[in-house]
Structures are given as structure tokens and as C-alpha cells.
Coordinates of C-alpha atoms in Angstrom, one line a residue:
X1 CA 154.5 -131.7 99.5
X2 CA 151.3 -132.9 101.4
X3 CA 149.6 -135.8 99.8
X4 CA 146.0 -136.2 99.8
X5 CA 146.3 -139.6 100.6
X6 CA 148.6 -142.0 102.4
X7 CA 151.6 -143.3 99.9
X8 CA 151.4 -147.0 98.8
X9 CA 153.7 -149.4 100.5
X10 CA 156.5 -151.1 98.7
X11 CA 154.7 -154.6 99.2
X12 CA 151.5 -153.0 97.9
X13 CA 153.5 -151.4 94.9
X14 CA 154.7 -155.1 94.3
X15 CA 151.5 -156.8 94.3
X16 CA 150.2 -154.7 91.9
X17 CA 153.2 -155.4 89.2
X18 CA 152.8 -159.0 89.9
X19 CA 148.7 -158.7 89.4
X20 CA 149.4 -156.9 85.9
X21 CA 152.6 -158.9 85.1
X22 CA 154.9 -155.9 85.0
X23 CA 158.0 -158.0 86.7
X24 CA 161.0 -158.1 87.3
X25 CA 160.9 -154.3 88.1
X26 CA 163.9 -152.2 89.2
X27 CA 162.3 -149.5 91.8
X28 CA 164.3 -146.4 92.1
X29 CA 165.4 -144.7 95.3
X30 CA 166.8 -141.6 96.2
X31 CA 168.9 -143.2 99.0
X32 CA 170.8 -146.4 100.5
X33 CA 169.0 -146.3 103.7
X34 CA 165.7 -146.3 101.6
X35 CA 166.5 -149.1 99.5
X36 CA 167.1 -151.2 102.5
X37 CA 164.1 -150.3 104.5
X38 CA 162.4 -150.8 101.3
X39 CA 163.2 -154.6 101.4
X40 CA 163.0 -155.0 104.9
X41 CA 159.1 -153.8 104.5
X42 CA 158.8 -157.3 103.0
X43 CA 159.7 -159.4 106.2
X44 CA 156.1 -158.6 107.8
X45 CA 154.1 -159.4 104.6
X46 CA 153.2 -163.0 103.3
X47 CA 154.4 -162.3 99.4
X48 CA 154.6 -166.0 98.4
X49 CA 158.0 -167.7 98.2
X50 CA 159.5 -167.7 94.4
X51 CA 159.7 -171.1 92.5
X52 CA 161.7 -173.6 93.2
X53 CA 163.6 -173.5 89.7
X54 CA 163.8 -169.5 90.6
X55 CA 165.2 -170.5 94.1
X56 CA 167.9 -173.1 92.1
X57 CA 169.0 -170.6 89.6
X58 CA 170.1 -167.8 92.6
X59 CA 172.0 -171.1 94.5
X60 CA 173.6 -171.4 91.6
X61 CA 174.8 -167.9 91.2
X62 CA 175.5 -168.1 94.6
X63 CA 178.2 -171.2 94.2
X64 CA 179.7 -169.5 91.1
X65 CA 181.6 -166.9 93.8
X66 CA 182.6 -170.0 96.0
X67 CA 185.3 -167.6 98.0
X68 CA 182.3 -165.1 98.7
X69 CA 179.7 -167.1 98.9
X70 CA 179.9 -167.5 102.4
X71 CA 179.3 -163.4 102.8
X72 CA 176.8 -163.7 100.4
X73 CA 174.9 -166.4 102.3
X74 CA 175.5 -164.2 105.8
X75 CA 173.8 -160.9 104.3
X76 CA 170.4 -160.3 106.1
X77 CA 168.7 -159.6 102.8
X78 CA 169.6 -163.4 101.4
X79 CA 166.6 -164.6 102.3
X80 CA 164.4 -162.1 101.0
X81 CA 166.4 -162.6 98.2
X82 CA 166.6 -166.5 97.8
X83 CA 163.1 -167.1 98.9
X84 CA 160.8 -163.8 97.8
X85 CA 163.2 -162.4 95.0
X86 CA 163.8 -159.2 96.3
X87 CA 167.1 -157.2 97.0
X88 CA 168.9 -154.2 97.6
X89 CA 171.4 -152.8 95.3
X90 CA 173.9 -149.6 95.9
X91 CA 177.0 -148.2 96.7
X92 CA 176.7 -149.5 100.5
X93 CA 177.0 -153.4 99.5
X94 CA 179.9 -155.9 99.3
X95 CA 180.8 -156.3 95.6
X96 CA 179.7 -159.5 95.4
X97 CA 176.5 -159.0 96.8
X98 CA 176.0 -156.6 93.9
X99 CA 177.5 -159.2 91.2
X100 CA 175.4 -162.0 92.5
X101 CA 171.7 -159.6 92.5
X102 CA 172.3 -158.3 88.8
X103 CA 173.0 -161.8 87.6
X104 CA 170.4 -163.0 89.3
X105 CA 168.0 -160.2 87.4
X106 CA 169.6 -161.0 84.5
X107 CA 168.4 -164.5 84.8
X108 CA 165.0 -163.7 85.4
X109 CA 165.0 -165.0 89.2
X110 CA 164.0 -161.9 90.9
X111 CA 160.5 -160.3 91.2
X112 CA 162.0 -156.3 92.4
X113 CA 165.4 -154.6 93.2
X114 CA 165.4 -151.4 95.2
X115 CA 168.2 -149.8 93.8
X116 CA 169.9 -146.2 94.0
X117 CA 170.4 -143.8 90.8
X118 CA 173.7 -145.4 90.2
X119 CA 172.5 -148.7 89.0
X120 CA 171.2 -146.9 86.1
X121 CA 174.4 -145.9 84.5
X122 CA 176.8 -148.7 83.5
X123 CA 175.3 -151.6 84.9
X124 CA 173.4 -154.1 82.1
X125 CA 170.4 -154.8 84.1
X126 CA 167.0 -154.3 82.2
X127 CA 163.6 -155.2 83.7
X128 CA 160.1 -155.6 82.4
X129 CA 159.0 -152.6 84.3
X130 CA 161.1 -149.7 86.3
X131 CA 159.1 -147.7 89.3
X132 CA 160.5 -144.1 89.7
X133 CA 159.5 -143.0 93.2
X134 CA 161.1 -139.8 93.3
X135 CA 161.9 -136.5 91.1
X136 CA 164.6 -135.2 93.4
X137 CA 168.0 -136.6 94.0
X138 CA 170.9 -136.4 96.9
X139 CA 173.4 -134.5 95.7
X140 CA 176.5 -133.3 97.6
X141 CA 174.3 -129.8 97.4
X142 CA 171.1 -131.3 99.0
X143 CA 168.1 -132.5 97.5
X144 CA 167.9 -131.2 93.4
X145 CA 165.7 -132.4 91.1
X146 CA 166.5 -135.3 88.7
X147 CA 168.1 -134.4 85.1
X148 CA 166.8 -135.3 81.5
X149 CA 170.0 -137.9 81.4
X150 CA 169.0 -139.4 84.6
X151 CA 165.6 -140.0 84.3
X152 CA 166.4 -141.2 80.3
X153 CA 168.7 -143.9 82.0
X154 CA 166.2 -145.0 84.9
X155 CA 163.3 -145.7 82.2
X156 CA 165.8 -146.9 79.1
X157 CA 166.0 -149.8 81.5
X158 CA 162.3 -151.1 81.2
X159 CA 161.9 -153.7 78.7
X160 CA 164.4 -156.7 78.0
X161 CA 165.6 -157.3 74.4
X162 CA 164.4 -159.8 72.7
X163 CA 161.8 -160.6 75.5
X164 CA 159.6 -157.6 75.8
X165 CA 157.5 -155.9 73.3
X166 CA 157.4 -152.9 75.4
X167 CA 158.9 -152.0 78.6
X168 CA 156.9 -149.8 81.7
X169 CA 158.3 -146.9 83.6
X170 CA 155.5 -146.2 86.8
X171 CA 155.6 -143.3 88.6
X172 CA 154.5 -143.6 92.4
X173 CA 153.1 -140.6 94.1
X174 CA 155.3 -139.9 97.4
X175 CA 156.7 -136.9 99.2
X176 CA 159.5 -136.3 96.5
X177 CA 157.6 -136.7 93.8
X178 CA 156.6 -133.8 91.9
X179 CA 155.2 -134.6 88.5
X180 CA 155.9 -131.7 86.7
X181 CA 159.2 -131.7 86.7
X182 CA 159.0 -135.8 85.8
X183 CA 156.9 -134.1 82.6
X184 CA 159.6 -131.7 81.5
X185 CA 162.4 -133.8 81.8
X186 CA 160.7 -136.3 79.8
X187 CA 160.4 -134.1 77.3
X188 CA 163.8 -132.7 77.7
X189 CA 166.5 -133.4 75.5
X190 CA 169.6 -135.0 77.8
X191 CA 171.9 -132.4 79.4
X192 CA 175.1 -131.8 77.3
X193 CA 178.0 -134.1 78.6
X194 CA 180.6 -132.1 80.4
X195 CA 184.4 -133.4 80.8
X196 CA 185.6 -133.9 84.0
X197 CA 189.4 -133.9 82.4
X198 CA 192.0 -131.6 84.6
X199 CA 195.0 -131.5 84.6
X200 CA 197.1 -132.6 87.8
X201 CA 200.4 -134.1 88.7
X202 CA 201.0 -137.0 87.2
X203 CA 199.3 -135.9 83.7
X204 CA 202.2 -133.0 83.9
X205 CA 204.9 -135.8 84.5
X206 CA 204.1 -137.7 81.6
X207 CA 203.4 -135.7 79.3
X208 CA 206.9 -133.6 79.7
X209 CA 208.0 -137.3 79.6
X210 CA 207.5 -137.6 76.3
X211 CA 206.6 -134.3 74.5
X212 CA 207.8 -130.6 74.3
X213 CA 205.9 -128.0 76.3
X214 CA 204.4 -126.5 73.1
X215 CA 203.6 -130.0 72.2
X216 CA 201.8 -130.7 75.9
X217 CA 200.2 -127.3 75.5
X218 CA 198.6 -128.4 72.1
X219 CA 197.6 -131.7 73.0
X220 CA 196.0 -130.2 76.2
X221 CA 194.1 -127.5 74.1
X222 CA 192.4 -130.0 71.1
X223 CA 190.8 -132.1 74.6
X224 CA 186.8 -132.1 74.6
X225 CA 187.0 -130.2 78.2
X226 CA 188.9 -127.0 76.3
X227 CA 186.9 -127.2 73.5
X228 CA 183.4 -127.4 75.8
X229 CA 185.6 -124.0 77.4
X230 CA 186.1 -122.1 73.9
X231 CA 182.1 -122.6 73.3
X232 CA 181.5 -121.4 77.0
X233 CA 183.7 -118.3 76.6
X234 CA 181.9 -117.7 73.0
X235 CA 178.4 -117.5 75.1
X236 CA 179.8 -115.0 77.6
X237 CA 181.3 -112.9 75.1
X238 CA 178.0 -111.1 73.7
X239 CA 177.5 -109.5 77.0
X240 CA 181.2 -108.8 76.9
X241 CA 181.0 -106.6 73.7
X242 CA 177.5 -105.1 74.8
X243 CA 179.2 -103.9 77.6
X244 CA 181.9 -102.9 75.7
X245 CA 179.4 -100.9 73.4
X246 CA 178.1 -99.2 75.9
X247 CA 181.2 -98.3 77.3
X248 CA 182.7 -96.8 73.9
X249 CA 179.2 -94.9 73.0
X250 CA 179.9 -93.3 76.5
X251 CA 183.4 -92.5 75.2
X252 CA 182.6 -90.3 72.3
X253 CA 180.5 -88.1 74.7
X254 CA 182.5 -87.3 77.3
X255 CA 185.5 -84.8 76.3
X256 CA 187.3 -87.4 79.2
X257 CA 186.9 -90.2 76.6
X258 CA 186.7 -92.4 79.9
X259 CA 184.1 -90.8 81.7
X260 CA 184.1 -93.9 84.9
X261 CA 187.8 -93.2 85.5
X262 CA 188.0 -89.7 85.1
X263 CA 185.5 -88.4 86.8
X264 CA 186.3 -91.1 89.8
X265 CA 189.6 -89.5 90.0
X266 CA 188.4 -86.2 89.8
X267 CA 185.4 -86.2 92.4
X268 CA 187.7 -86.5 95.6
X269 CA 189.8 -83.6 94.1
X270 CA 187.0 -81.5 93.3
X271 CA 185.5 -81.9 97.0
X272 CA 189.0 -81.2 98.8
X273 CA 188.9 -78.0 97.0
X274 CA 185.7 -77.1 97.9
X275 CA 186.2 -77.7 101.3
X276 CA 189.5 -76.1 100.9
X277 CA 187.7 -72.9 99.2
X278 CA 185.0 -72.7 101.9
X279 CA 187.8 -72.5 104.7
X280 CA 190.0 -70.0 103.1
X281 CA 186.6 -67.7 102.7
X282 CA 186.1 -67.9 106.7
X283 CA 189.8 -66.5 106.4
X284 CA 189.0 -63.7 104.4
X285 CA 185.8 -62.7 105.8
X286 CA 187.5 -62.9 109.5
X287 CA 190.5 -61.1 107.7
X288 CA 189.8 -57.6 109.7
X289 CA 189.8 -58.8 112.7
X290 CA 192.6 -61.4 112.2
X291 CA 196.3 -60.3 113.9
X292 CA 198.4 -61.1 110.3
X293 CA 201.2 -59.7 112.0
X294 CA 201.1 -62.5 114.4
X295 CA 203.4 -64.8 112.9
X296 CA 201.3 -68.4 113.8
X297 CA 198.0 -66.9 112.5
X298 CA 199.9 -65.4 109.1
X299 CA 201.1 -69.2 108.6
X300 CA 197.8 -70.4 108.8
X301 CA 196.2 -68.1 106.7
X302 CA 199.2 -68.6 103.8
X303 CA 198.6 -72.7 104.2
X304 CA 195.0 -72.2 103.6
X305 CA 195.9 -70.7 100.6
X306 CA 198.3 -72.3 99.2
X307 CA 196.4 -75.5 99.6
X308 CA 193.4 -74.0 97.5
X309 CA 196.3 -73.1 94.9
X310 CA 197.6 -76.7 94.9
X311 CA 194.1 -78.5 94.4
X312 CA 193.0 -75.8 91.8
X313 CA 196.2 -77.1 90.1
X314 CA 195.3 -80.4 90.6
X315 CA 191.6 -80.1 89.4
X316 CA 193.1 -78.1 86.1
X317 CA 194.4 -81.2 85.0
X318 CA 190.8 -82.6 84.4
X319 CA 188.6 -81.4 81.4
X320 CA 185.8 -82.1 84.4
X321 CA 187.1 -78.6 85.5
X322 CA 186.0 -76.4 82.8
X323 CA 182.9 -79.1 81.6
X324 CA 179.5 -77.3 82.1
X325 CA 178.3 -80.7 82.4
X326 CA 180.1 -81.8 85.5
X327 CA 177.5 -81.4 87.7
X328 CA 175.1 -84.1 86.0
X329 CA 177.9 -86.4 85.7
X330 CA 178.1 -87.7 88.5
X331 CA 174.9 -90.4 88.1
X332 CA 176.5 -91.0 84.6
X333 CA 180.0 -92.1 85.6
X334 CA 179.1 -93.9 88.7
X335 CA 176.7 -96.1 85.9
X336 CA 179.9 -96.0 83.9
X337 CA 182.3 -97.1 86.2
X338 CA 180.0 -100.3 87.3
X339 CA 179.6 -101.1 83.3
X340 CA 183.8 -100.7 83.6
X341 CA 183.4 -103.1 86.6
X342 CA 181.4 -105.5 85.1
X343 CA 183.6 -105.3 81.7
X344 CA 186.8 -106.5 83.6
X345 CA 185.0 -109.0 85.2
X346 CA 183.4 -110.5 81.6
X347 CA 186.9 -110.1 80.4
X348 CA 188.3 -111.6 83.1
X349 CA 186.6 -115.0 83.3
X350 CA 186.3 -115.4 79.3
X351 CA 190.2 -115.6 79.7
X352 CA 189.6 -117.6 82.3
X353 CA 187.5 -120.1 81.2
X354 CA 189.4 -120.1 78.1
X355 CA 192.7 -120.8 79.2
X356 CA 192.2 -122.6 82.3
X357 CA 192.9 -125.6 81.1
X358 CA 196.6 -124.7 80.4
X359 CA 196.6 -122.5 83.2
X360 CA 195.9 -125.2 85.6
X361 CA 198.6 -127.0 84.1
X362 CA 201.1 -124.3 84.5
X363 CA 200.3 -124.2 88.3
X364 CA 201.1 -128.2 88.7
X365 CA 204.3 -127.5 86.8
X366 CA 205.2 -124.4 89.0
X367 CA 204.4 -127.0 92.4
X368 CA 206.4 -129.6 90.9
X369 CA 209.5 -127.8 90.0
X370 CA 209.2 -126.4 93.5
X371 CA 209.6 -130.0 94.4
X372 CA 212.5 -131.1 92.3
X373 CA 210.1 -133.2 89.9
X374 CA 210.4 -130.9 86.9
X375 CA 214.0 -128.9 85.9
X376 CA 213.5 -125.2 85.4
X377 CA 213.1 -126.5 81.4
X378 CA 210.1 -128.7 82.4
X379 CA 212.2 -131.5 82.3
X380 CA 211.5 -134.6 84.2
X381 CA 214.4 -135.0 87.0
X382 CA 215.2 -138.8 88.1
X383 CA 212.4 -138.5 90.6
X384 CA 209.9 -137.0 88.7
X385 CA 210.6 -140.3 86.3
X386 CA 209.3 -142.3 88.7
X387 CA 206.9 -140.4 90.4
X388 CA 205.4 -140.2 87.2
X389 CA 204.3 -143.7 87.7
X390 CA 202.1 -142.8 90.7
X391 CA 198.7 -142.8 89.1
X392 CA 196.8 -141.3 92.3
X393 CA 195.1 -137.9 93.3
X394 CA 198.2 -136.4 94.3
X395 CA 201.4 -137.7 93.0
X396 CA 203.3 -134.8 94.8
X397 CA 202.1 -136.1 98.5
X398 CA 202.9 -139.6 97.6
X399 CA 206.1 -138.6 96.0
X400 CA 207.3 -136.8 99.1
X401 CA 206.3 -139.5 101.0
X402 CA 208.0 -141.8 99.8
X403 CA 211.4 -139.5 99.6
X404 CA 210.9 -138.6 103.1
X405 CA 211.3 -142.5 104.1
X406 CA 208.0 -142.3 106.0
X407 CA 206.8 -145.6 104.0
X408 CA 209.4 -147.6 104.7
X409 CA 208.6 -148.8 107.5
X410 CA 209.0 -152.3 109.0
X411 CA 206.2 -154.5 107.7
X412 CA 203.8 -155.1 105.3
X413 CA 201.3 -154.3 107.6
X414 CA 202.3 -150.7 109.1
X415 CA 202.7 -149.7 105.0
X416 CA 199.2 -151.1 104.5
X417 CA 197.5 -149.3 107.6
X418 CA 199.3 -146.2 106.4
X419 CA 198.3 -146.0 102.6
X420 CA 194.8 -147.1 104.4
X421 CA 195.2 -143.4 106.1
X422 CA 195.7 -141.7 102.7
X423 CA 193.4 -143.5 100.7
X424 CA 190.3 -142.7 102.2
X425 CA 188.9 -140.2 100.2
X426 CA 186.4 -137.9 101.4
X427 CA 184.3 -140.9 103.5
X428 CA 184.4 -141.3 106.8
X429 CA 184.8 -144.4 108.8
X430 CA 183.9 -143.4 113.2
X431 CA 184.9 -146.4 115.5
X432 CA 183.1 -147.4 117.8
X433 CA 186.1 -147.2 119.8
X434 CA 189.3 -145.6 119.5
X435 CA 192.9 -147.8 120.8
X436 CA 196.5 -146.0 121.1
X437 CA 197.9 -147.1 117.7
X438 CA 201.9 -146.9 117.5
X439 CA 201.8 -148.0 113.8
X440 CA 199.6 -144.8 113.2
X441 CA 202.8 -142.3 114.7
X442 CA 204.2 -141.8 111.3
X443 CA 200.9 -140.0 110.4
X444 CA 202.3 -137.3 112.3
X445 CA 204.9 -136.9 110.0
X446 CA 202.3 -137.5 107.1
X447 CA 200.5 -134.7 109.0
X448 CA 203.2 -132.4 108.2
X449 CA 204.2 -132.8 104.9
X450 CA 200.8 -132.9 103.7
X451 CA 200.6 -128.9 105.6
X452 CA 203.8 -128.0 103.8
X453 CA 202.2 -129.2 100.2
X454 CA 199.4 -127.1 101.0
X455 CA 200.6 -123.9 101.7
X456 CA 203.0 -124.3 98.6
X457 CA 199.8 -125.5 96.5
X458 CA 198.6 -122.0 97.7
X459 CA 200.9 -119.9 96.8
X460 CA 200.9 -121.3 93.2
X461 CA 197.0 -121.3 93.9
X462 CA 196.9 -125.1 93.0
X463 CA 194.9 -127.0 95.0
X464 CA 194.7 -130.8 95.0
X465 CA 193.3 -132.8 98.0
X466 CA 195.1 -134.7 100.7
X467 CA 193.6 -137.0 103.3
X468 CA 194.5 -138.1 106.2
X469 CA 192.1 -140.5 108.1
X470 CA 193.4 -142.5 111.4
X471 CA 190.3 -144.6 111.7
X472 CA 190.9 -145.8 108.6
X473 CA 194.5 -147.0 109.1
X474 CA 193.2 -148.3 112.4
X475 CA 191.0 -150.7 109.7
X476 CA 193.3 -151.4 107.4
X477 CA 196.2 -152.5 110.0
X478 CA 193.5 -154.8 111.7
X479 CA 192.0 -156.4 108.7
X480 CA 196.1 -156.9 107.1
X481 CA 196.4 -158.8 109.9
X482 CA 195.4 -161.9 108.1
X483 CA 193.3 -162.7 111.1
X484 CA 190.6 -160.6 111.9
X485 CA 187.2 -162.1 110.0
X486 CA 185.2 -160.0 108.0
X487 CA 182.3 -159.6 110.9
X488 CA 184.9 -159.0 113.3
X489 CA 185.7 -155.9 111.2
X490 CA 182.3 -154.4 110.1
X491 CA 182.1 -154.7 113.8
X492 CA 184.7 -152.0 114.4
X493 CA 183.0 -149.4 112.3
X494 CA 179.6 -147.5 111.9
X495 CA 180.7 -148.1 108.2
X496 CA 178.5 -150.0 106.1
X497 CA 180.5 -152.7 104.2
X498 CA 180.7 -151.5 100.7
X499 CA 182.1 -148.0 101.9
X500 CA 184.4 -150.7 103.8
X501 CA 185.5 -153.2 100.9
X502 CA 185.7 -150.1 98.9
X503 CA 188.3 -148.3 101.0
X504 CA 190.2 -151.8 101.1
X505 CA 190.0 -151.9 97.2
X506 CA 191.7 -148.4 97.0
X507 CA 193.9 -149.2 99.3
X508 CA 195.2 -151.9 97.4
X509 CA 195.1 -149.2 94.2
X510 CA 197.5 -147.5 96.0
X511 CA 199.4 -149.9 97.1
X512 CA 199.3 -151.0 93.4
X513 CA 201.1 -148.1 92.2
X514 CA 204.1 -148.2 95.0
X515 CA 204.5 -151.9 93.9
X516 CA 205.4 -150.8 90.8
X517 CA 208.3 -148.5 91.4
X518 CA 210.4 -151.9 91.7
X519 CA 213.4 -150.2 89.9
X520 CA 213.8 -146.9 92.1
X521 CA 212.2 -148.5 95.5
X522 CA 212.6 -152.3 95.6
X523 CA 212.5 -152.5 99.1
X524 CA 209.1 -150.8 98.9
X525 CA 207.4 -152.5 96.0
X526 CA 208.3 -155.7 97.7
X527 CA 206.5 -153.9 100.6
X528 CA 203.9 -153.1 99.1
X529 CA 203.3 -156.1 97.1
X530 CA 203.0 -158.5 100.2
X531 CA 200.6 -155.8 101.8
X532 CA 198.0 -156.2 98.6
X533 CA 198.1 -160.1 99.6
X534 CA 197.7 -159.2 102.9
X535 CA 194.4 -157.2 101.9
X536 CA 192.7 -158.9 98.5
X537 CA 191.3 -161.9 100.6
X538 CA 187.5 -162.3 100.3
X539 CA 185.5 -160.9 100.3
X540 CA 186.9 -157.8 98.7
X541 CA 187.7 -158.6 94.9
X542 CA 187.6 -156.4 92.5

């Protein structure tokens, strides 16, 4: 959208609360990189430094974390933030960064945070005044435009209780900003909450733990996501019976009773004997001069004619044959046979939708009795007792991990690099430059168990995700080290820290889970519980 004028800077935007006392703001941003250039605007303006009692009241934040505060101190926004009162917050930060800003806007210390969407759900940070610069959002689709909940989050965080009469939400004009759809959504009742409950591996293990099939099958089907199902199937099933109406009406007309496949099996029929009819003619109208006592030509002529026999046969088996109507059927059926099509198809996903919720559960119990977790009774088998333990993504990779022997390997250190490897989610974390890593070799292993699991998960069409990510072992086996500083580390990686100190943190998850199986893998919960010490060392907390 081209603007008829040039958009207002962030300093400019702040000068203008601070004129008409509508601070401390929060000023939403669709991005990280935006919040971040948003505070670095600041370093070329002269926004006056806060108060000294301001300034005290973020130190003393500050020495509350004394483990991190030396990280906090080293961030390149501190001084904005000790001194002006401004700060970044978002998914790209070190925890404690983030702990340390939304006290310190709790405690009215700081004049603006440039925050992402996130900060709006979950986090107990209200402001005088909240700045919405944008009506779009990044989604994992692109840009889409913001949703009734969304927005009702962003602006439910104007005004503090018990200190504000009134709280502001401003709308800044800017390239994403489209004020329409700001006006609708206001005026938009929230977007119905959807479940994100599924069912997966180690929801199968316990629940066969502890109940009867029947009984796992009723629990699964009182859940809010089946229920939200059952009303989604009820709105698709109007078209299902109109369909169906039409289909029946069609019925009662046709002496067929099912004019769609009928006719379709009739047409091809009904052209081979034409074709078969128009040959046999040329026969008979060549007949004269034809040699019939030839014996070649008299076998031709007798095969032309007994294939117009055989297809007349054929066609006799069809009311088509005798229906006057036949001729103008063919628009009618091929209408037909699509409402057929789209019938099966309604019919299709109300079942679908319906019962995918047990049928999704079905397919991790088919995967893990292929496995040996689950008997042929749904039983849990000794290993699917403890595998039932791994709370992760996909207890069936771990599990056959951990059976195969590849994590028992010969240090605290090689286990923590490896989980590092599986625990990267969907993030990526590019070196800036790659070694030869012997610790990594088992990932070749990894590699091939995780294709076997696949192509199983296929043919039960059950798909749960695996990852595999050799940069981020590389990360994990340096920082487990004990050694390597947190600088030193960041230094290694185009990854900004948060995505870092987050992939350490679910590292340690992991890790977590395979320190718990002390009763069926000592050796490896001892392991594993020497890595986690190895990795929770500031500044990563939880």
C-alpha cells in the first residue's frame, strides 16, 4: 500500500506518547528483526536519559538474576534499556533478558517495548498505552491478516489495574496497515478456540497402561477436539443430504434408478456396438463382391458378426437399451455422476472428520505393535512400559533409539550433542563453519532408523516428525563442554540466542525424559543426568 506520506519514526512515535502522557507503551511488531531495528532507531536521537530512581529500579532487577546478570549487562540493547527505557522483547532473546524487561515494565521503569505478537498471550505485562503498527501477521503461510483474538489481546493490554482509568490502543499508519480490516476485527467477536489435542505415541502407551480399549476409545471421543469434530461434521452434512436429494429425485426418474452409474457403464458399450454395427454394414454392402468361399475372408466376416451379437447382448442388459430417452441422457448422467462424485466425497470426510480422532489413534497403535510396544491385544509389552515414559514428539524414534544402543555411548557429552541432533525441531542453526565431528557418526545410524520409522509410519499412513540436525549437535557437544563461554558459542552460529538457549532448553527436556528411565536404563539416566548439568549453566534457565 502506498502511503501519502512518509511513516513516522519510532522516536517520533515516542515523543508524542511522552508529550500526551500515554507511557509506558508496548508497540507491536510483526517481526524480530523489526523490533530490534525499532530500538536501535533510538541510538541516533537525543531522547533524554530516564530518572535516576528509574535507572535504580532496572539495576535492581538486574542483580536479582546474579548468575545472568552478566548476559544481561553484555546485551547491546542494555543501555537503551538502563538509560532511555526502551527494549526489545521476542522469541529471539535469552530468557533472562525477557524476565528482566517485563519486570522492569511491571515496575514502571520503562518508557516503550517493541515486542512481537507473542508477548500478548500469556505474559502479565500491561501498559498505559499499546501502538499496533500492523494488520498483517507472519505466519508460516506468509503474511495474513491479524484475528479478532489477536488484536483483543494486543489492546486488552492498555491500561494497568488499579492505576489507569482508561487504557490507549494507537494505530500507526505504515505499509501493513490496512485499517479496515483493524475495523472489522474490532468489531468481531474472537475466533472460536480450536484444540490442538492428537493423539500420538506416548498418549497410546498410557492410556492402554491403564484402561481398556473401549475405555481409551471413550475417553478419546468425550475430548473438546472430537466434540469441535462432531459440530464440524454436523455443518458439512446439509450439503451432504442436498446432494443426496438430488441424487434420489434423479432416482425415481430414471427406469436405471441410478442414472450416473448406469448410463456410465452403458455409454462405452453402446459406442462399441455402434462402431461394431457400422463395420459389419461395409460387410454386407461389399457382400457381392466379397470371395465368402475364401476361407480368411469368411472368418472375418463371421467375427464381425458375432461381435455385433455379443455387444447387442451386452447392451440388452441395460434398460438404456430400449429407453426412448437415452439420447438426452447423456448431459443428465454426466451431471449425475459428478453429484455421485461429490456425494462420496461429503460422505467421505464427514467420516473423516468424525472419527479421526480415534482413527489417528488406531494408526499409532498399528506403528507400535509393529514395533513390539503394544501386544496384538493392545497391551503394553515391557518396553512399551517404559517407553511410555518418553514424553517427546516421537516416542517410537526415541524408543528405538535407545533399544538399538545408539545412546549409549561413552560420555555425557557425545549423549548430549546427540539428543542436541534430535531436538532441534523444525529451526535451523547454519555454522559459520563446519569441522569433521566423530561424536556426530552415530547420526548415521540415527539417519537410518529414523528412514525405517518412516516408511512404516507410511504404510499405516501415520506420520509423526523426526529431526535430525548435525549443526545442532555440533552446538550442543561444544557448549557440554563445560568450557566454551556463551559468546564463544553465539559465535559459532548465524543463530540468534534465544533460538540458541531454546534448543539447549529442549535439549535438556529430552534429556529429562531419558534420565528418568533409571529402572530399565540406569546406565543411561545416569548419562543423561550428568549431561543436563553439563548444559543448565547460565545463562540458559528455565
Amino acid at each position: 500500500m502506498r502511503l501519502p506520506f512518509e511513516p513516522a519514526s519510532f522516536p517520533d512515535v515516542l515523543n508524542t506518547l511522552l508529550q500526551y502522557d500515554l507511557t509506558p507503551a508496548i508497540i507491536f511488531l510483526p517481526s524480530r528483526r523489526g523490533c530490534d531495528e525499532a530500538v536501535d532507531s533510538f541510538r541516533r536521537t537525543r531522547l533524554p536519559d530516564l530518572s535516576s530512581e528509574q535507572q535504580r529500579r532496572i539495576a535492581n532487577i538486574v542483580a536479582e538474576y546474579p548468575d545472568e546478570a552478566t548476559y544481561v549487562e553484555q546485551h547491546r540493547q542494555f543501555f537503551l534499556l538502563l538509560r532511555k527505557g526502551i527494549a526489545a522483547h521476542h522469541a529471539g532473546q535469552l530468557p533472562a533478558w525477557k524476565h528482566v524487561v517485563e519486570r522492569a515494565m511491571a515496575a514502571g521503569a520503562l518508557r516503550a517495548v517493541f515486542a512481537t505478537s507473542t508477548l500478548a498471550a500469556g505474559i502479565d505485562m500491561p501498559a498505559r498505552s499499546v501502538v499496533i503498527t500492523a494488520s498483517s501477521l507472519r505466519s508460516d503461510d506468509g503474511h495474513r491478516d491479524i484475528k479478532a483474538f489477536e488484536l483483543a489481546q494486543m489492546t486488552g493490554r492498555a491500561g494497568r489495574r488499579g492505576r489507569d482509568r482508561v487504557g490507549f490502543a494507537i494505530f500507526v499508519p505504515g505499509p501493513f496497515q490496512d485499517m479496515h480490516v483493524i475495523a472489522e476485527k474490532l468489531l468481531s467477536p474472537p475466533e472460536p478456540v480450536e484444540s490442538a489435542f492428537d493423539a500420538n505415541y506416548t498418549m497410546a502407551l498410557n492410556l492402554l497402561q491403564k484402561m481398556s480399549p473401549q475405555a481409551a476409545r471413550s475417553l478419546i471421543e468425550r475430548s473438546f477436539r472430537h466434540f469441535q469434530n462432531r459440530k464440524l461434521a454436523d455443518r458439512l452434512r446439509p450439503r451432504l443430504q442436498e446432494v443426496k436429494a438430488l441424487l434420489d429425485a434423479d432416482a425415481e426418474l430414471c427406469p436405471a434408478g441410478d442414472r450416473a452409474q448406469t448410463f456410465a457403464a452403458y455409454r462405452p458399450i453402446a459406442r462399441e456396438l455402434a462402431a461394431a454395427r457400422k463395420q459389419l454394414r461395409r460387410w454386407q454392402n461389399a457382400k457381392r463382391q466379397l470371395d465368402l468361399d475364401d476361407p480368411d475372408t469368411r472368418a472375418d466376416y463371421e467375427a464381425a458378426v458375432n461381435t455385433v451379437r455379443r455387444l447387442e447382448a451386452a447392451a440388452a442388459d441395460f434398460p438404456c437399451s430400449t429407453c426412448s430417452q437415452v439420447s438426452n441422457c447423456a448431459p443428465r448422467a454426466a451431471e449425475m455422476l459428478e453429484a455421485q462424485r461429490r456425494y462420496e466425497h461429503l460422505a467421505a470426510r464427514c467420516s473423516e472428520i468424525e472419527n479421526g480422532l480415534w482413527e489417528r489413534f488406531k494408526k499409532c497403535v498399528a506403528v507400535l505393535q509393529h514395533y513390539g510396544y503394544l501386544d496384538q491385544h493392545w497391551q503394553p509389552t515391557a518396553d512399551g512400559r517404559w517407553a511410555a515414559q518418553l514424553r517427546v514428539d516421537n516416542a517410537v524414534f526415541v524408543g528405538e533409539l535407545i533399544r538399538a544402543g545408539i545412546l549409549d555411548v561413552e560420555s555425557p557429552r557425545h549423549l548430549a550433542a546427540l539428543c542436541g541432533a534430535i531436538a532441534a525441531e523444525d529451526r535451523e542453526f547454519p555454522l559459520y563453519e563446519e569441522t569433521r565431528a566423530e561424536y556426530l557418526r552415530p547420526l548415521r545410524q540415527v539417519r537410518g532408523i529414523a528412514y525405517a520409522i518412516a516408511d512404516v509410519q507410511a504404510r499405516y499412513d501415520n506420520y509423526c516428525t523426526m529431526t535430525i540436525d548435525y549443526d545442532a549437535g555440533r552446538l550442543l557437544w561444544t557448549w557440554a563442554d563445560g568450557q566454551c563461554t556463551w559468546e564463544a558459542l553465539l559465535a559459532m552460529t548465524e543463530a540468534v540466542e534465544g533460538d540458541v538457549a531454546r534448543l539447549l532448553l529442549r535439549t535438556s527436556d529430552l534429556l529429562g525424559q531419558l534420565a528418568g528411565l533409571s529402572a530399565s536404563h540406569p546406565k543411561l539416566a545416569e548419562q543423561a543426568r550428568a549431561a543436563i548439568y553439563a548444559i543448565r549453566r547460565p545463562p540458559v534457565e528455565d
